[in-house]
Amino acid sequence: MIRKDRKFYVSLAVHELVLRELQRDPERVRRLGMKAAAELWPKVGGLSKQLVAEWYRSLERRDWNRVRRYLTAEDEISVEMRNLAPFTGVVDQDERRKALDQVYAEAKYVEA
């Protein structure tokens, strides 16, 4: 069961912005994502390493359907993938802040 807490909605909002950028300029998102995944790879272990490798492979193959799913789907694997998403620098910080402010204002999540 996926816990739809504040972290869930914050992550989803940020990754929806990444999806928007992917639609605008897929090659830029691909390049930045692969670079960040390669930098993250040696810093993680276990399942995290597998998730980072999956991001890299999906971007490398230009598997846009899979990337879109990981960015916005609410299934367990997509939620886990977003926890290690390698999209540093893809989203403008002002846009990110606006999205986060909206999540906090809506407060549709339940804190434990």
Tab-separated table of N, CA and C in Angstrom, residues 2-84:
chain	number	residue	atom	x	y	z
A	2	ILE	N	0.627	2.131	-0.902
A	2	ILE	CA	1.413	3.351	-1.030
A	2	ILE	C	0.868	4.393	-0.069
A	3	ARG	N	1.774	4.958	0.702
A	3	ARG	CA	1.390	5.990	1.661
A	3	ARG	C	1.431	7.351	0.967
A	4	LYS	N	0.289	7.973	0.840
A	4	LYS	CA	0.200	9.265	0.155
A	4	LYS	C	0.331	10.394	1.169
A	5	ASP	N	1.557	10.563	1.614
A	5	ASP	CA	1.872	11.604	2.577
A	5	ASP	C	2.441	12.820	1.845
A	6	ARG	N	2.913	13.796	2.593
A	6	ARG	CA	3.451	15.004	1.979
A	6	ARG	C	4.614	14.678	1.040
A	7	LYS	N	5.495	13.771	1.439
A	7	LYS	CA	6.638	13.390	0.594
A	7	LYS	C	6.154	12.866	-0.757
A	8	PHE	N	5.112	12.058	-0.754
A	8	PHE	CA	4.552	11.512	-1.988
A	8	PHE	C	4.110	12.634	-2.922
A	9	TYR	N	3.330	13.579	-2.395
A	9	TYR	CA	2.787	14.648	-3.234
A	9	TYR	C	3.849	15.652	-3.664
A	10	VAL	N	4.816	15.909	-2.805
A	10	VAL	CA	5.920	16.801	-3.187
A	10	VAL	C	6.713	16.179	-4.327
A	11	SER	N	7.053	14.911	-4.195
A	11	SER	CA	7.807	14.217	-5.232
A	11	SER	C	7.022	14.180	-6.545
A	12	LEU	N	5.743	13.880	-6.458
A	12	LEU	CA	4.914	13.826	-7.657
A	12	LEU	C	4.862	15.190	-8.338
A	13	ALA	N	4.686	16.258	-7.567
A	13	ALA	CA	4.615	17.608	-8.150
A	13	ALA	C	5.910	17.978	-8.865
A	14	VAL	N	7.039	17.681	-8.248
A	14	VAL	CA	8.333	17.996	-8.864
A	14	VAL	C	8.528	17.169	-10.135
A	15	HIS	N	8.152	15.912	-10.102
A	15	HIS	CA	8.366	15.056	-11.260
A	15	HIS	C	7.372	15.349	-12.390
A	16	GLU	N	6.238	15.917	-12.054
A	16	GLU	CA	5.338	16.406	-13.102
A	16	GLU	C	6.002	17.566	-13.853
A	17	LEU	N	6.778	18.375	-13.143
A	17	LEU	CA	7.540	19.437	-13.806
A	17	LEU	C	8.626	18.850	-14.707
A	18	VAL	N	9.276	17.798	-14.244
A	18	VAL	CA	10.280	17.125	-15.076
A	18	VAL	C	9.606	16.578	-16.339
A	19	LEU	N	8.413	16.007	-16.180
A	19	LEU	CA	7.679	15.503	-17.342
A	19	LEU	C	7.386	16.632	-18.325
A	20	ARG	N	6.995	17.777	-17.827
A	20	ARG	CA	6.736	18.916	-18.705
A	20	ARG	C	8.002	19.282	-19.492
A	21	GLU	N	9.141	19.280	-18.800
A	21	GLU	CA	10.409	19.570	-19.478
A	21	GLU	C	10.757	18.477	-20.482
A	22	LEU	N	10.433	17.236	-20.158
A	22	LEU	CA	10.672	16.121	-21.070
A	22	LEU	C	9.868	16.310	-22.355
A	23	GLN	N	8.658	16.787	-22.229
A	23	GLN	CA	7.821	17.028	-23.404
A	23	GLN	C	8.372	18.176	-24.249
A	24	ARG	N	8.944	19.178	-23.592
A	24	ARG	CA	9.511	20.333	-24.302
A	24	ARG	C	10.829	20.002	-24.993
A	25	ASP	N	11.719	19.331	-24.256
A	25	ASP	CA	13.067	19.093	-24.773
A	25	ASP	C	13.592	17.748	-24.249
A	26	PRO	N	13.140	16.657	-24.856
A	26	PRO	CA	13.528	15.334	-24.349
A	26	PRO	C	15.028	15.088	-24.338
A	27	GLU	N	15.751	15.608	-25.306
A	27	GLU	CA	17.187	15.344	-25.343
A	27	GLU	C	17.923	16.056	-24.201
A	28	ARG	N	17.470	17.227	-23.829
A	28	ARG	CA	18.075	17.934	-22.689
A	28	ARG	C	17.833	17.145	-21.405
A	29	VAL	N	16.608	16.704	-21.203
A	29	VAL	CA	16.281	15.928	-20.004
A	29	VAL	C	17.072	14.628	-20.005
A	30	ARG	N	17.179	14.008	-21.157
A	30	ARG	CA	17.948	12.754	-21.276
A	30	ARG	C	19.404	12.981	-20.896
A	31	ARG	N	20.002	14.019	-21.469
A	31	ARG	CA	21.416	14.312	-21.206
A	31	ARG	C	21.653	14.600	-19.719
A	32	LEU	N	20.846	15.470	-19.130
A	32	LEU	CA	21.015	15.812	-17.713
A	32	LEU	C	20.734	14.612	-16.811
A	33	GLY	N	19.709	13.831	-17.171
A	33	GLY	CA	19.365	12.657	-16.368
A	33	GLY	C	20.446	11.589	-16.390
A	34	MET	N	20.995	11.332	-17.567
A	34	MET	CA	22.055	10.321	-17.668
A	34	MET	C	23.313	10.776	-16.934
A	35	LYS	N	23.616	12.054	-17.032
A	35	LYS	CA	24.791	12.591	-16.326
A	35	LYS	C	24.619	12.446	-14.809
A	36	ALA	N	23.440	12.838	-14.311
A	36	ALA	CA	23.184	12.749	-12.870
A	36	ALA	C	23.144	11.298	-12.403
A	37	ALA	N	22.582	10.405	-13.212
A	37	ALA	CA	22.547	8.979	-12.848
A	37	ALA	C	23.960	8.413	-12.766
A	38	ALA	N	24.811	8.782	-13.712
A	38	ALA	CA	26.201	8.304	-13.690
A	38	ALA	C	26.940	8.815	-12.456
A	39	GLU	N	26.649	10.032	-12.041
A	39	GLU	CA	27.279	10.592	-10.839
A	39	GLU	C	26.727	9.954	-9.568
A	40	LEU	N	25.444	9.585	-9.588
A	40	LEU	CA	24.801	8.980	-8.415
A	40	LEU	C	25.203	7.522	-8.235
A	41	TRP	N	25.423	6.824	-9.336
A	41	TRP	CA	25.712	5.381	-9.340
A	41	TRP	C	26.729	4.942	-8.285
A	42	PRO	N	27.929	5.545	-8.198
A	42	PRO	CA	28.907	5.054	-7.220
A	42	PRO	C	28.563	5.402	-5.766
A	43	LYS	N	27.570	6.232	-5.558
A	43	LYS	CA	27.223	6.689	-4.209
A	43	LYS	C	26.134	5.854	-3.553
A	44	VAL	N	25.537	4.925	-4.290
A	44	VAL	CA	24.433	4.133	-3.754
A	44	VAL	C	24.755	2.649	-3.831
A	45	GLY	N	23.985	1.863	-3.126
A	45	GLY	CA	24.180	0.417	-3.144
A	45	GLY	C	22.848	-0.304	-3.114
A	46	GLY	N	22.898	-1.620	-3.237
A	46	GLY	CA	21.710	-2.451	-3.139
A	46	GLY	C	20.639	-2.100	-4.150
A	47	LEU	N	19.404	-2.072	-3.687
A	47	LEU	CA	18.264	-1.763	-4.543
A	47	LEU	C	18.391	-0.379	-5.173
A	48	SER	N	18.965	0.566	-4.435
A	48	SER	CA	19.134	1.921	-4.958
A	48	SER	C	19.968	1.908	-6.231
A	49	LYS	N	21.007	1.089	-6.255
A	49	LYS	CA	21.871	0.988	-7.438
A	49	LYS	C	21.065	0.464	-8.626
A	50	GLN	N	20.182	-0.497	-8.380
A	50	GLN	CA	19.341	-1.042	-9.449
A	50	GLN	C	18.375	0.013	-9.994
A	51	LEU	N	17.837	0.841	-9.099
A	51	LEU	CA	16.903	1.875	-9.531
A	51	LEU	C	17.604	2.940	-10.362
A	52	VAL	N	18.788	3.329	-9.940
A	52	VAL	CA	19.561	4.313	-10.703
A	52	VAL	C	19.925	3.727	-12.070
A	53	ALA	N	20.299	2.462	-12.100
A	53	ALA	CA	20.626	1.804	-13.371
A	53	ALA	C	19.401	1.763	-14.289
A	54	GLU	N	18.236	1.555	-13.722
A	54	GLU	CA	17.014	1.523	-14.524
A	54	GLU	C	16.718	2.898	-15.122
A	55	TRP	N	16.914	3.970	-14.336
A	55	TRP	CA	16.763	5.316	-14.899
A	55	TRP	C	17.723	5.502	-16.068
A	56	TYR	N	18.988	5.133	-15.859
A	56	TYR	CA	20.003	5.323	-16.896
A	56	TYR	C	19.619	4.570	-18.174
A	57	ARG	N	19.257	3.295	-18.017
A	57	ARG	CA	18.897	2.470	-19.177
A	57	ARG	C	17.686	3.044	-19.916
A	58	SER	N	16.685	3.463	-19.151
A	58	SER	CA	15.471	3.994	-19.770
A	58	SER	C	15.762	5.263	-20.557
A	59	LEU	N	16.599	6.122	-19.998
A	59	LEU	CA	16.981	7.351	-20.694
A	59	LEU	C	17.877	7.035	-21.895
A	60	GLU	N	18.823	6.139	-21.695
A	60	GLU	CA	19.741	5.781	-22.775
A	60	GLU	C	18.982	5.241	-23.985
A	61	ARG	N	17.975	4.438	-23.731
A	61	ARG	CA	17.189	3.818	-24.810
A	61	ARG	C	16.094	4.744	-25.349
A	62	ARG	N	15.970	5.902	-24.717
A	62	ARG	CA	14.894	6.836	-25.074
A	62	ARG	C	13.530	6.161	-24.936
A	63	ASP	N	13.392	5.398	-23.868
A	63	ASP	CA	12.128	4.716	-23.586
A	63	ASP	C	11.204	5.708	-22.881
A	64	TRP	N	10.679	6.642	-23.675
A	64	TRP	CA	9.914	7.763	-23.107
A	64	TRP	C	8.664	7.300	-22.380
A	65	ASN	N	8.028	6.236	-22.833
A	65	ASN	CA	6.838	5.740	-22.134
A	65	ASN	C	7.190	5.290	-20.718
A	66	ARG	N	8.288	4.576	-20.601
A	66	ARG	CA	8.725	4.102	-19.287
A	66	ARG	C	9.139	5.282	-18.404
A	67	VAL	N	9.874	6.229	-18.969
A	67	VAL	CA	10.300	7.403	-18.196
A	67	VAL	C	9.078	8.176	-17.713
A	68	ARG	N	8.113	8.393	-18.599
A	68	ARG	CA	6.887	9.108	-18.202
A	68	ARG	C	6.169	8.375	-17.073
A	69	ARG	N	6.098	7.058	-17.185
A	69	ARG	CA	5.432	6.271	-16.137
A	69	ARG	C	6.142	6.461	-14.803
A	70	TYR	N	7.458	6.327	-14.804
A	70	TYR	CA	8.200	6.484	-13.553
A	70	TYR	C	8.035	7.884	-12.963
A	71	LEU	N	7.915	8.880	-13.818
A	71	LEU	CA	7.797	10.255	-13.343
A	71	LEU	C	6.457	10.537	-12.679
A	72	THR	N	5.383	9.880	-13.116
A	72	THR	CA	4.069	10.323	-12.642
A	72	THR	C	3.121	9.235	-12.158
A	73	ALA	N	3.411	7.977	-12.404
A	73	ALA	CA	2.481	6.919	-11.983
A	73	ALA	C	2.496	6.779	-10.465
A	74	GLU	N	1.428	6.223	-9.954
A	74	GLU	CA	1.292	6.083	-8.505
A	74	GLU	C	1.510	4.659	-8.024
A	75	ASP	N	2.031	3.789	-8.907
A	75	ASP	CA	2.334	2.423	-8.493
A	75	ASP	C	3.614	2.410	-7.648
A	76	GLU	N	3.827	1.322	-6.937
A	76	GLU	CA	4.930	1.226	-5.984
A	76	GLU	C	6.304	1.424	-6.619
A	77	ILE	N	6.534	0.800	-7.772
A	77	ILE	CA	7.861	0.930	-8.398
A	77	ILE	C	8.108	2.369	-8.849
A	78	SER	N	7.104	3.036	-9.383
A	78	SER	CA	7.282	4.422	-9.822
A	78	SER	C	7.579	5.328	-8.635
A	79	VAL	N	6.899	5.102	-7.534
A	79	VAL	CA	7.158	5.889	-6.322
A	79	VAL	C	8.599	5.674	-5.872
A	80	GLU	N	9.059	4.431	-5.889
A	80	GLU	CA	10.446	4.137	-5.516
A	80	GLU	C	11.428	4.772	-6.503
A	81	MET	N	11.110	4.695	-7.779
A	81	MET	CA	11.991	5.289	-8.794
A	81	MET	C	12.131	6.797	-8.573
A	82	ARG	N	11.047	7.463	-8.214
A	82	ARG	CA	11.113	8.913	-7.980
A	82	ARG	C	11.998	9.252	-6.787
A	83	ASN	N	12.120	8.347	-5.847
A	83	ASN	CA	13.001	8.602	-4.698
A	83	ASN	C	14.458	8.735	-5.116
A	84	LEU	N	14.813	8.181	-6.274
A	84	LEU	CA	16.196	8.245	-6.760
A	84	LEU	C	16.270	8.815	-8.171
